[in-house]
Amino acid sequence: MLDPPATAAAATDEVLLQQVAGGDRRALEQLYDRYEDLTYAIAMRVLRNGADAEDTVVEVFWELWRARERFDARRGRCRTYLTMLARSRAIDRLRRRQARPELHGTAAEAPPPLAEVASPGPAPDQTVRCSETKAEVAAALAGLRTDERAALELSFYAGLTHQEIAQRLDKPLGTVKSHIRRGLMSLRNALGGLQEGGEQ
Amino acid sequence: MMKCAICREQLEEFVLGQCDAETTAVVADHLRICPDCQREADAWADAWATLPDDLPMPAKLPKLRGRVLAALDGPIPGGERAELVRRLAEANAEPTRSATPETTPAPSTRERQWSLALAASVLLALGVGAWWSGHMQRDARRRDLVAEQRAASQLAERLGGLIRAKGATPTTRFDLAPVGQRENGLVHVAWDRAVNQWHVFAVDAPPAPAGSAYCFWFVTAAGEYVATVLEETAPGVMATAATLPAKPSDVRRAVVTLEKLPPGERPRGEALWETAVVGDAQ
Ligand SMILES: [Zn+2]
């Protein structure tokens, strides 16, 4: 019913996070609406199972709400925080599942093509990243070399350590480290403008 | 003291929470005092967080929205985390030294309470990732979260070994069952024989209203009540470590109630969790 015009009137993530820290449920609902698709997509990518992904999202926002007084909302970084939290909770769940291999396959072993993960939907809310940064990030992601991407994804979505990735890919540890660093560096460069000027 | 260059070699893994406990602790200590490295850590975390940008996004999930909002004020979603807390409680209540209680100076109550609170903080520390600890508020009333994190990581590492060693150091422990319609709640009690101390953990309980608290009561063989108040040590987790004038052999029932503070000599609230205790010599 409120339906604010998309850009100017919309509170930034950081303002919403501060309001959440102060106990404002409607701010949490707004953050949820902004990050539902992202947190779900991350959980889905890790877990490959819609029910598990939904459980993960419930857990993530429960934790955001129940630990709200512990956040220093002034320091912001809401998107990074929720991304990391969703990943972390999904990987917890993945590990528990792998401890019961009779129930599920080993999801982290061989990721199926991304296209089968979810039905196509609207892109993430524009307020999450500004459009220039989004384009830069998209270009950097598209420009990752295959070996860089493989190492990054095993680390991020399967929760493997560098050492484990080296074993998995049968490559020297140093090579894996440099793939990860190079890949991350290009992603970091894509964000450069945001970090210099943006979110303070 | 860790040098910046060494710290920075670890940061990409550190922000994902994938360093070993020792590295995590040393890096976290360094970040507390080095804003430059903290900024580096933030930048790596932000870079990792771009990876999901090219995931296919789902259509809106209206049912999920309802579930998420309905769950906010409820117990910890997912019984398995409750199980984690219970196991940590057990491990933490386990005497950690092999010497006999008579010849070993007992750790002070404060130390034991400290370590108990740390066990509960594992809930947060294990999952959220070391990176975020740099973004937590630090006011005078809060414990040092980095120290918590270090101890929590160490505790988690010790868990496996402690549980294996369980048979060697008998400690009484039991669970209280929820009374009536309550579901999922769990109260776990362990007696640390080495220091004559009771550890009580309650998970999945809704927060106590202002001015009230959950109270844990023993009913002794003589029909007397002894009580201790549970404090919230992490979201959804209440705990206490108390030296009560009761040994397992003296105890007949254990009950948790919700009481207005301060609690009286006998419970006034209805029993929320309860169990009979079979008197046990050790
Ligand atoms: Zn430094």
Short mmCIF file of C-alpha atoms and ligand atoms in Angstrom, two decimals:
data_model
loop_
_atom_site.label_atom_id
_atom_site.label_comp_id
_atom_site.label_asym_id
_atom_site.label_seq_id
_atom_site.Cartn_x
_atom_site.Cartn_y
_atom_site.Cartn_z
CA MET A 1 0.00 0.00 0.00
CA LEU A 2 2.88 2.35 0.57
CA ASP A 3 4.66 1.55 -2.65
CA PRO A 4 7.25 4.32 -2.61
CA PRO A 5 8.67 5.46 -5.94
CA ALA A 6 11.59 3.21 -6.67
CA THR A 7 14.67 5.34 -6.20
CA ALA A 8 14.60 8.69 -4.44
CA ALA A 9 12.28 7.79 -1.59
CA ALA A 10 13.73 4.34 -0.90
CA ALA A 11 15.79 4.12 2.27
CA THR A 12 19.32 2.85 1.81
CA ASP A 13 20.22 -0.57 3.15
CA GLU A 14 22.23 1.09 5.85
CA VAL A 15 19.32 3.19 7.07
CA LEU A 16 17.11 0.11 7.09
CA LEU A 17 19.75 -1.85 8.96
CA GLN A 18 19.90 0.88 11.60
CA GLN A 19 16.14 0.79 11.91
CA VAL A 20 16.24 -2.98 12.25
CA ALA A 21 18.84 -2.62 14.99
CA GLY A 22 16.37 -0.34 16.73
CA GLY A 23 13.68 -3.01 16.56
CA ASP A 24 11.75 -1.80 13.52
CA ARG A 25 10.03 -4.80 11.98
CA ARG A 26 8.87 -2.95 8.90
CA ALA A 27 12.46 -2.10 8.10
CA LEU A 28 13.26 -5.78 8.37
CA GLU A 29 10.40 -6.54 5.98
CA GLN A 30 11.84 -4.05 3.51
CA LEU A 31 15.27 -5.61 3.77
CA TYR A 32 13.64 -8.99 3.31
CA ASP A 33 11.92 -7.82 0.15
CA ARG A 34 15.23 -6.54 -1.15
CA TYR A 35 17.24 -9.62 -0.33
CA GLU A 36 14.80 -12.50 -0.52
CA ASP A 37 15.84 -13.46 -4.02
CA LEU A 38 19.57 -13.09 -3.35
CA THR A 39 19.61 -15.12 -0.14
CA TYR A 40 17.38 -17.76 -1.68
CA ALA A 41 19.50 -17.96 -4.82
CA ILE A 42 22.67 -18.42 -2.77
CA ALA A 43 21.11 -21.13 -0.63
CA MET A 44 19.74 -22.81 -3.73
CA ARG A 45 23.13 -22.73 -5.41
CA VAL A 46 24.76 -24.37 -2.38
CA LEU A 47 22.01 -26.84 -1.53
CA ARG A 48 20.24 -27.62 -4.84
CA ASN A 49 17.01 -28.17 -3.02
CA GLY A 50 14.13 -25.72 -2.74
CA ALA A 51 12.90 -26.81 0.68
CA ASP A 52 16.39 -26.61 2.18
CA ALA A 53 16.96 -23.24 0.54
CA GLU A 54 13.73 -21.91 2.05
CA ASP A 55 14.70 -23.17 5.48
CA THR A 56 18.02 -21.39 5.10
CA VAL A 57 16.31 -18.10 4.26
CA VAL A 58 14.08 -18.41 7.32
CA GLU A 59 17.17 -18.97 9.44
CA VAL A 60 19.07 -16.04 7.93
CA PHE A 61 16.36 -13.47 8.60
CA TRP A 62 15.61 -14.93 12.00
CA GLU A 63 19.23 -14.42 12.87
CA LEU A 64 19.30 -10.92 11.42
CA TRP A 65 16.32 -10.06 13.59
CA ARG A 66 17.35 -11.80 16.79
CA ALA A 67 20.95 -10.60 16.74
CA ARG A 68 20.01 -7.10 15.61
CA GLU A 69 21.31 -5.35 18.69
CA ARG A 70 24.77 -6.71 18.05
CA PHE A 71 25.16 -5.01 14.70
CA ASP A 72 26.94 -1.79 14.28
CA ALA A 73 24.53 -0.58 11.64
CA ARG A 74 26.56 2.54 11.03
CA ARG A 75 29.17 0.38 9.37
CA GLY A 76 26.63 -0.84 6.91
CA ARG A 77 27.72 -3.46 4.38
CA CYS A 78 24.32 -5.01 4.55
CA ARG A 79 24.52 -6.78 1.23
CA THR A 80 27.87 -8.37 2.03
CA TYR A 81 26.66 -9.38 5.46
CA LEU A 82 23.50 -11.08 4.20
CA THR A 83 25.39 -12.76 1.39
CA MET A 84 27.95 -14.16 3.81
CA LEU A 85 25.31 -15.19 6.30
CA ALA A 86 23.20 -16.97 3.68
CA ARG A 87 26.26 -18.74 2.33
CA SER A 88 27.41 -19.73 5.77
CA ARG A 89 24.04 -21.08 6.89
CA ALA A 90 23.58 -22.95 3.61
CA ILE A 91 27.01 -24.55 3.93
CA ASP A 92 26.23 -25.58 7.52
CA ARG A 93 23.16 -27.30 6.17
CA LEU A 94 25.11 -28.86 3.31
CA ARG A 95 27.62 -30.34 5.74
CA ARG A 96 24.90 -31.78 7.91
CA ARG A 97 23.36 -33.29 4.81
CA GLN A 98 26.66 -34.75 3.69
CA ALA A 99 26.93 -36.40 7.07
CA ARG A 100 23.77 -38.29 6.05
CA PRO A 101 24.62 -39.31 2.50
CA GLU A 102 21.71 -41.72 2.25
CA LEU A 103 19.28 -38.82 2.17
CA HIS A 104 20.82 -36.68 -0.54
CA GLY A 105 23.45 -36.68 -3.18
CA THR A 106 26.71 -34.84 -2.66
CA ALA A 107 25.63 -31.47 -3.90
CA ALA A 108 29.01 -29.82 -3.77
CA GLU A 109 30.71 -32.39 -5.95
CA ALA A 110 29.44 -31.55 -9.37
CA PRO A 111 27.22 -28.52 -9.60
CA PRO A 112 24.51 -28.92 -12.23
CA PRO A 113 24.11 -26.11 -14.76
CA LEU A 114 22.87 -22.94 -13.13
CA ALA A 115 19.90 -22.72 -15.43
CA GLU A 116 18.14 -25.57 -13.70
CA VAL A 117 18.40 -24.03 -10.28
CA ALA A 118 15.53 -21.61 -10.40
CA SER A 119 12.94 -20.22 -12.66
CA PRO A 120 13.93 -16.91 -14.17
CA GLY A 121 12.60 -13.99 -12.20
CA PRO A 122 13.06 -10.27 -11.90
CA ALA A 123 16.57 -8.97 -11.40
CA PRO A 124 17.60 -7.97 -7.86
CA ASP A 125 16.28 -4.64 -6.65
CA GLN A 126 18.04 -1.66 -8.15
CA THR A 127 18.81 -0.26 -4.74
CA VAL A 128 21.07 -3.21 -3.98
CA ARG A 129 23.82 -2.11 -6.32
CA CYS A 130 23.92 0.96 -8.47
CA SER A 131 23.57 0.13 -12.13
CA GLU A 132 27.12 1.11 -13.13
CA THR A 133 28.63 -1.08 -10.48
CA LYS A 134 26.31 -3.87 -11.50
CA ALA A 135 27.50 -3.65 -15.08
CA GLU A 136 31.13 -3.65 -13.99
CA VAL A 137 30.60 -6.63 -11.73
CA ALA A 138 28.74 -8.50 -14.45
CA ALA A 139 31.59 -7.87 -16.85
CA ALA A 140 34.16 -9.00 -14.30
CA LEU A 141 32.21 -12.17 -13.56
CA ALA A 142 31.86 -12.91 -17.26
CA GLY A 143 35.56 -12.28 -17.71
CA LEU A 144 36.75 -14.76 -15.10
CA ARG A 145 38.92 -17.52 -16.49
CA THR A 146 37.55 -21.01 -16.17
CA ASP A 147 40.14 -22.10 -13.63
CA GLU A 148 39.66 -18.94 -11.60
CA ARG A 149 35.92 -19.38 -11.53
CA ALA A 150 36.20 -23.06 -10.59
CA ALA A 151 38.45 -22.26 -7.65
CA LEU A 152 36.30 -19.34 -6.51
CA GLU A 153 33.09 -21.36 -6.70
CA LEU A 154 34.51 -24.33 -4.84
CA SER A 155 35.60 -21.99 -2.12
CA PHE A 156 32.44 -19.94 -1.93
CA TYR A 157 29.63 -22.38 -2.68
CA ALA A 158 31.14 -25.64 -1.48
CA GLY A 159 33.03 -24.20 1.49
CA LEU A 160 36.30 -25.90 0.59
CA THR A 161 39.61 -24.61 1.90
CA HIS A 162 42.37 -23.73 -0.54
CA GLN A 163 44.06 -26.98 0.37
CA GLU A 164 40.92 -28.99 -0.35
CA ILE A 165 40.44 -27.22 -3.65
CA ALA A 166 44.02 -28.05 -4.63
CA GLN A 167 43.30 -31.70 -3.95
CA ARG A 168 39.98 -31.61 -5.74
CA LEU A 169 41.38 -29.94 -8.83
CA ASP A 170 44.68 -31.81 -8.62
CA LYS A 171 46.64 -28.59 -8.79
CA PRO A 172 49.42 -27.24 -6.59
CA LEU A 173 48.24 -25.18 -3.64
CA GLY A 174 50.11 -22.12 -4.89
CA THR A 175 48.30 -22.29 -8.21
CA VAL A 176 44.93 -22.45 -6.51
CA LYS A 177 45.82 -19.53 -4.28
CA SER A 178 46.84 -17.42 -7.23
CA HIS A 179 43.71 -18.33 -9.19
CA ILE A 180 41.58 -17.27 -6.28
CA ARG A 181 43.49 -14.09 -5.68
CA ARG A 182 43.48 -13.11 -9.34
CA GLY A 183 39.79 -13.84 -9.75
CA LEU A 184 38.86 -11.99 -6.58
CA MET A 185 41.07 -9.10 -7.52
CA SER A 186 39.18 -8.56 -10.74
CA LEU A 187 35.88 -8.63 -8.85
CA ARG A 188 37.31 -6.22 -6.35
CA ASN A 189 38.41 -3.87 -9.08
CA ALA A 190 34.90 -3.92 -10.48
CA LEU A 191 33.64 -2.67 -7.14
CA GLY A 192 36.37 -0.06 -6.91
CA GLY A 193 34.16 2.95 -7.51
CA LEU A 194 31.70 1.81 -4.90
CA GLN A 195 34.35 1.46 -2.22
CA GLU A 196 36.02 4.78 -2.91
CA GLY A 197 33.00 7.00 -3.05
CA GLY A 198 29.92 5.17 -2.09
CA GLU A 199 28.54 3.68 1.01
CA GLN A 200 29.84 5.70 3.94
CA MET B 1 52.16 -9.40 17.14
CA MET B 2 51.16 -10.29 13.63
CA LYS B 3 52.54 -8.15 10.83
CA CYS B 4 50.22 -6.62 8.25
CA ALA B 5 51.82 -8.49 5.35
CA ILE B 6 51.26 -11.84 7.01
CA CYS B 7 47.73 -10.92 7.98
CA ARG B 8 46.88 -9.97 4.43
CA GLU B 9 47.92 -13.33 3.06
CA GLN B 10 45.13 -14.88 5.10
CA LEU B 11 42.35 -12.42 4.50
CA GLU B 12 40.63 -13.97 1.48
CA GLU B 13 40.09 -17.20 3.38
CA PHE B 14 39.56 -15.49 6.71
CA VAL B 15 36.53 -13.54 5.55
CA LEU B 16 34.88 -16.80 4.51
CA GLY B 17 35.52 -18.25 7.96
CA GLN B 18 37.74 -20.95 6.49
CA CYS B 19 40.97 -20.45 8.39
CA ASP B 20 41.85 -22.80 11.21
CA ALA B 21 41.03 -21.67 14.74
CA GLU B 22 44.48 -20.40 15.54
CA THR B 23 44.83 -18.33 12.37
CA THR B 24 41.30 -17.01 12.82
CA ALA B 25 42.12 -15.84 16.32
CA VAL B 26 45.41 -14.19 15.38
CA VAL B 27 43.96 -12.44 12.33
CA ALA B 28 40.91 -11.27 14.27
CA ASP B 29 43.18 -9.85 16.97
CA HIS B 30 45.17 -7.99 14.36
CA LEU B 31 42.08 -6.58 12.65
CA ARG B 32 40.92 -5.09 15.92
CA ILE B 33 43.95 -2.87 16.09
CA CYS B 34 44.66 -2.33 12.39
CA PRO B 35 42.06 -0.35 10.47
CA ASP B 36 44.03 -0.74 7.23
CA CYS B 37 43.84 -4.51 7.34
CA GLN B 38 40.20 -4.31 8.45
CA ARG B 39 39.49 -2.29 5.31
CA GLU B 40 41.32 -4.93 3.29
CA ALA B 41 39.19 -7.62 4.89
CA ASP B 42 36.05 -5.66 4.06
CA ALA B 43 37.16 -5.29 0.46
CA TRP B 44 37.76 -9.04 0.10
CA ALA B 45 34.42 -9.79 1.70
CA ASP B 46 32.71 -7.41 -0.72
CA ALA B 47 34.52 -9.06 -3.62
CA TRP B 48 33.38 -12.53 -2.55
CA ALA B 49 29.87 -11.18 -2.18
CA THR B 50 29.75 -10.29 -5.87
CA LEU B 51 29.95 -13.96 -6.87
CA PRO B 52 26.20 -14.55 -6.49
CA ASP B 53 25.47 -11.63 -8.78
CA ASP B 54 25.16 -13.91 -11.77
CA LEU B 55 22.99 -16.52 -10.11
CA PRO B 56 19.53 -16.95 -11.58
CA MET B 57 17.11 -15.17 -9.29
CA PRO B 58 13.88 -16.89 -8.24
CA ALA B 59 10.45 -15.51 -8.85
CA LYS B 60 8.86 -13.94 -5.76
CA LEU B 61 8.20 -16.44 -3.02
CA PRO B 62 5.10 -15.16 -1.21
CA LYS B 63 4.74 -18.23 0.99
CA LEU B 64 8.34 -17.96 2.07
CA ARG B 65 7.85 -14.32 3.00
CA GLY B 66 5.03 -15.31 5.31
CA ARG B 67 7.12 -18.06 6.87
CA VAL B 68 10.10 -15.79 7.44
CA LEU B 69 8.03 -13.08 9.11
CA ALA B 70 6.09 -15.57 11.22
CA ALA B 71 9.32 -17.16 12.45
CA LEU B 72 10.99 -13.95 13.64
CA ASP B 73 9.89 -14.08 17.25
CA GLY B 74 9.81 -17.82 17.56
CA PRO B 75 12.44 -20.32 18.63
CA ILE B 76 15.62 -21.03 16.70
CA PRO B 77 14.45 -22.37 13.34
CA GLY B 78 15.73 -25.87 12.75
CA GLY B 79 16.16 -28.36 15.54
CA GLU B 80 19.69 -29.22 14.51
CA ARG B 81 21.16 -26.00 15.82
CA ALA B 82 19.50 -26.72 19.11
CA GLU B 83 21.30 -30.04 18.97
CA LEU B 84 24.58 -28.23 18.38
CA VAL B 85 24.04 -26.12 21.48
CA ARG B 86 23.26 -29.18 23.52
CA ARG B 87 26.41 -30.93 22.40
CA LEU B 88 28.49 -27.86 23.10
CA ALA B 89 26.91 -27.60 26.52
CA GLU B 90 27.90 -31.18 27.21
CA ALA B 91 31.41 -30.70 25.99
CA ASN B 92 31.83 -27.54 27.95
CA ALA B 93 30.54 -29.03 31.16
CA GLU B 94 33.01 -31.88 30.84
CA PRO B 95 35.93 -31.59 33.25
CA THR B 96 38.90 -31.02 31.03
CA ARG B 97 41.71 -32.20 33.25
CA SER B 98 42.52 -35.76 34.08
CA ALA B 99 43.66 -35.15 37.66
CA THR B 100 41.24 -35.98 40.46
CA PRO B 101 39.02 -33.19 41.76
CA GLU B 102 40.61 -33.39 45.22
CA THR B 103 44.10 -32.49 44.04
CA THR B 104 43.23 -30.06 41.28
CA PRO B 105 42.37 -26.48 42.12
CA ALA B 106 38.91 -25.89 40.74
CA PRO B 107 38.49 -23.09 38.26
CA SER B 108 36.67 -20.16 39.77
CA THR B 109 32.97 -19.83 39.24
CA ARG B 110 33.59 -16.79 37.12
CA GLU B 111 35.87 -18.69 34.82
CA ARG B 112 33.35 -21.45 34.46
CA GLN B 113 30.54 -19.02 33.77
CA TRP B 114 32.70 -17.31 31.24
CA SER B 115 33.41 -20.51 29.39
CA LEU B 116 29.77 -21.44 29.50
CA ALA B 117 28.73 -18.16 27.95
CA LEU B 118 31.31 -18.80 25.27
CA ALA B 119 29.71 -22.09 24.41
CA ALA B 120 26.48 -20.31 23.70
CA SER B 121 28.24 -17.68 21.66
CA VAL B 122 29.50 -20.44 19.38
CA LEU B 123 26.08 -20.26 17.82
CA LEU B 124 26.87 -16.88 16.41
CA ALA B 125 30.58 -17.11 16.07
CA LEU B 126 30.74 -20.35 14.12
CA GLY B 127 28.35 -19.30 11.47
CA VAL B 128 28.41 -15.62 10.83
CA GLY B 129 32.04 -15.64 9.88
CA ALA B 130 35.05 -14.08 11.47
CA TRP B 131 34.89 -11.11 9.15
CA TRP B 132 31.71 -9.75 10.63
CA SER B 133 33.12 -9.68 14.14
CA GLY B 134 34.86 -6.49 13.10
CA HIS B 135 31.43 -4.99 12.55
CA MET B 136 29.92 -5.72 15.88
CA GLN B 137 29.28 -2.95 18.35
CA ARG B 138 31.60 -2.83 21.26
CA ASP B 139 30.14 -1.17 24.27
CA ALA B 140 31.26 -1.57 27.83
CA ARG B 141 28.57 -4.05 28.70
CA ARG B 142 29.42 -6.48 25.94
CA ARG B 143 32.12 -9.04 26.22
CA ASP B 144 35.03 -8.85 23.88
CA LEU B 145 33.68 -10.57 20.82
CA VAL B 146 37.03 -11.35 19.33
CA ALA B 147 38.10 -13.12 22.49
CA GLU B 148 34.76 -14.90 22.43
CA GLN B 149 35.32 -15.93 18.89
CA ARG B 150 38.75 -17.28 19.64
CA ALA B 151 37.54 -19.29 22.56
CA ALA B 152 34.49 -20.38 20.62
CA SER B 153 36.65 -21.72 17.82
CA GLN B 154 38.87 -23.50 20.28
CA LEU B 155 35.83 -24.90 22.00
CA ALA B 156 34.46 -26.18 18.73
CA GLU B 157 37.76 -27.87 17.99
CA ARG B 158 37.81 -29.47 21.39
CA LEU B 159 34.31 -30.78 20.99
CA GLY B 160 35.20 -33.96 19.15
CA GLY B 161 37.94 -34.93 21.57
CA LEU B 162 35.87 -34.17 24.63
CA ILE B 163 32.98 -36.27 23.53
CA ARG B 164 35.31 -39.16 22.80
CA ALA B 165 36.79 -38.81 26.26
CA LYS B 166 33.36 -38.70 27.87
CA GLY B 167 33.41 -42.15 29.42
CA ALA B 168 36.47 -41.34 31.48
CA THR B 169 34.96 -38.54 33.57
CA PRO B 170 31.45 -39.32 34.71
CA THR B 171 29.20 -36.31 34.82
CA THR B 172 25.48 -36.44 35.38
CA ARG B 173 23.42 -34.95 32.59
CA PHE B 174 19.81 -35.01 31.61
CA ASP B 175 17.20 -33.19 29.53
CA LEU B 176 13.92 -31.70 30.66
CA ALA B 177 10.87 -32.40 28.55
CA PRO B 178 8.51 -29.58 27.59
CA VAL B 179 5.20 -29.64 29.45
CA GLY B 180 1.91 -29.53 27.55
CA GLN B 181 1.72 -28.27 24.00
CA ARG B 182 5.18 -26.75 23.80
CA GLU B 183 7.30 -28.09 20.99
CA ASN B 184 10.99 -28.07 20.13
CA GLY B 185 12.10 -26.55 23.40
CA LEU B 186 15.04 -28.14 25.09
CA VAL B 187 16.56 -27.72 28.50
CA HIS B 188 19.78 -29.56 29.06
CA VAL B 189 21.47 -29.94 32.42
CA ALA B 190 24.93 -31.18 33.22
CA TRP B 191 26.69 -31.51 36.54
CA ASP B 192 30.40 -30.85 36.56
CA ARG B 193 31.64 -33.07 39.33
CA ALA B 194 35.11 -31.56 39.34
CA VAL B 195 33.83 -28.21 40.58
CA ASN B 196 30.41 -29.18 41.98
CA GLN B 197 28.70 -26.95 39.50
CA TRP B 198 25.45 -27.22 37.55
CA HIS B 199 25.26 -26.05 33.96
CA VAL B 200 21.82 -25.37 32.56
CA PHE B 201 21.12 -24.52 28.93
CA ALA B 202 17.71 -23.68 27.50
CA VAL B 203 17.31 -23.29 23.78
CA ASP B 204 14.31 -22.49 21.60
CA ALA B 205 12.54 -20.64 24.38
CA PRO B 206 10.89 -17.33 23.49
CA PRO B 207 12.52 -14.35 25.20
CA ALA B 208 11.32 -13.74 28.75
CA PRO B 209 9.14 -10.63 29.11
CA ALA B 210 10.74 -7.60 30.77
CA GLY B 211 10.99 -8.02 34.51
CA SER B 212 10.75 -11.79 34.23
CA ALA B 213 13.22 -14.60 33.74
CA TYR B 214 13.30 -18.32 33.27
CA CYS B 215 14.14 -20.04 36.52
CA PHE B 216 15.56 -23.48 36.90
CA TRP B 217 14.45 -25.31 40.06
CA PHE B 218 15.56 -28.48 41.73
CA VAL B 219 13.24 -30.25 44.10
CA THR B 220 15.43 -32.10 46.58
CA ALA B 221 14.75 -35.40 48.29
CA ALA B 222 13.76 -33.37 51.37
CA GLY B 223 11.11 -31.52 49.34
CA GLU B 224 13.02 -28.24 49.29
CA TYR B 225 13.41 -25.99 46.26
CA VAL B 226 16.67 -24.52 45.06
CA ALA B 227 16.67 -22.11 42.12
CA THR B 228 18.93 -20.39 39.66
CA VAL B 229 17.99 -17.78 37.07
CA LEU B 230 18.80 -18.33 33.39
CA GLU B 231 20.25 -15.47 31.40
CA GLU B 232 20.07 -14.97 27.64
CA THR B 233 23.62 -15.54 26.37
CA ALA B 234 22.83 -15.61 22.65
CA PRO B 235 19.63 -15.12 20.70
CA GLY B 236 17.30 -17.91 21.75
CA VAL B 237 19.80 -19.40 24.16
CA MET B 238 19.57 -19.08 27.91
CA ALA B 239 22.16 -20.46 30.22
CA THR B 240 23.62 -20.39 33.65
CA ALA B 241 26.36 -22.06 35.62
CA ALA B 242 25.60 -22.27 39.31
CA THR B 243 26.88 -23.88 42.45
CA LEU B 244 23.66 -25.11 44.04
CA PRO B 245 23.30 -26.75 47.42
CA ALA B 246 22.32 -29.99 45.71
CA LYS B 247 24.26 -32.89 44.29
CA PRO B 248 22.72 -35.30 41.82
CA SER B 249 22.07 -37.76 44.62
CA ASP B 250 19.97 -35.13 46.47
CA VAL B 251 17.78 -34.20 43.55
CA ARG B 252 14.36 -35.64 42.68
CA ARG B 253 12.85 -33.29 40.12
CA ALA B 254 13.99 -30.47 37.89
CA VAL B 255 11.58 -27.81 36.63
CA VAL B 256 11.86 -24.63 34.59
CA THR B 257 9.30 -21.88 35.12
CA LEU B 258 8.88 -18.30 34.03
CA GLU B 259 9.06 -16.07 37.13
CA LYS B 260 8.72 -12.41 37.90
CA LEU B 261 11.99 -11.16 39.31
CA PRO B 262 13.17 -11.70 41.91
CA PRO B 263 12.02 -15.31 42.20
CA GLY B 264 10.45 -16.43 45.47
CA GLU B 265 11.30 -19.47 47.53
CA ARG B 266 9.00 -21.66 45.49
CA PRO B 267 7.93 -21.49 41.87
CA ARG B 268 4.93 -19.26 41.17
CA GLY B 269 4.88 -19.75 37.39
CA GLU B 270 3.62 -22.92 35.77
CA ALA B 271 6.13 -25.64 34.84
CA LEU B 272 7.36 -25.18 31.29
CA TRP B 273 9.92 -27.96 31.22
CA GLU B 274 10.16 -30.73 33.72
CA THR B 275 11.75 -34.06 34.48
CA ALA B 276 12.13 -36.55 37.28
CA VAL B 277 15.76 -37.07 38.26
CA VAL B 278 16.89 -40.49 39.29
CA GLY B 279 19.20 -39.98 42.25
CA ASP B 280 22.68 -40.84 41.19
CA ALA B 281 25.68 -41.38 43.41
CA GLN B 282 28.07 -39.74 40.99
ZN ZN C 1 47.54 -4.60 9.54
#
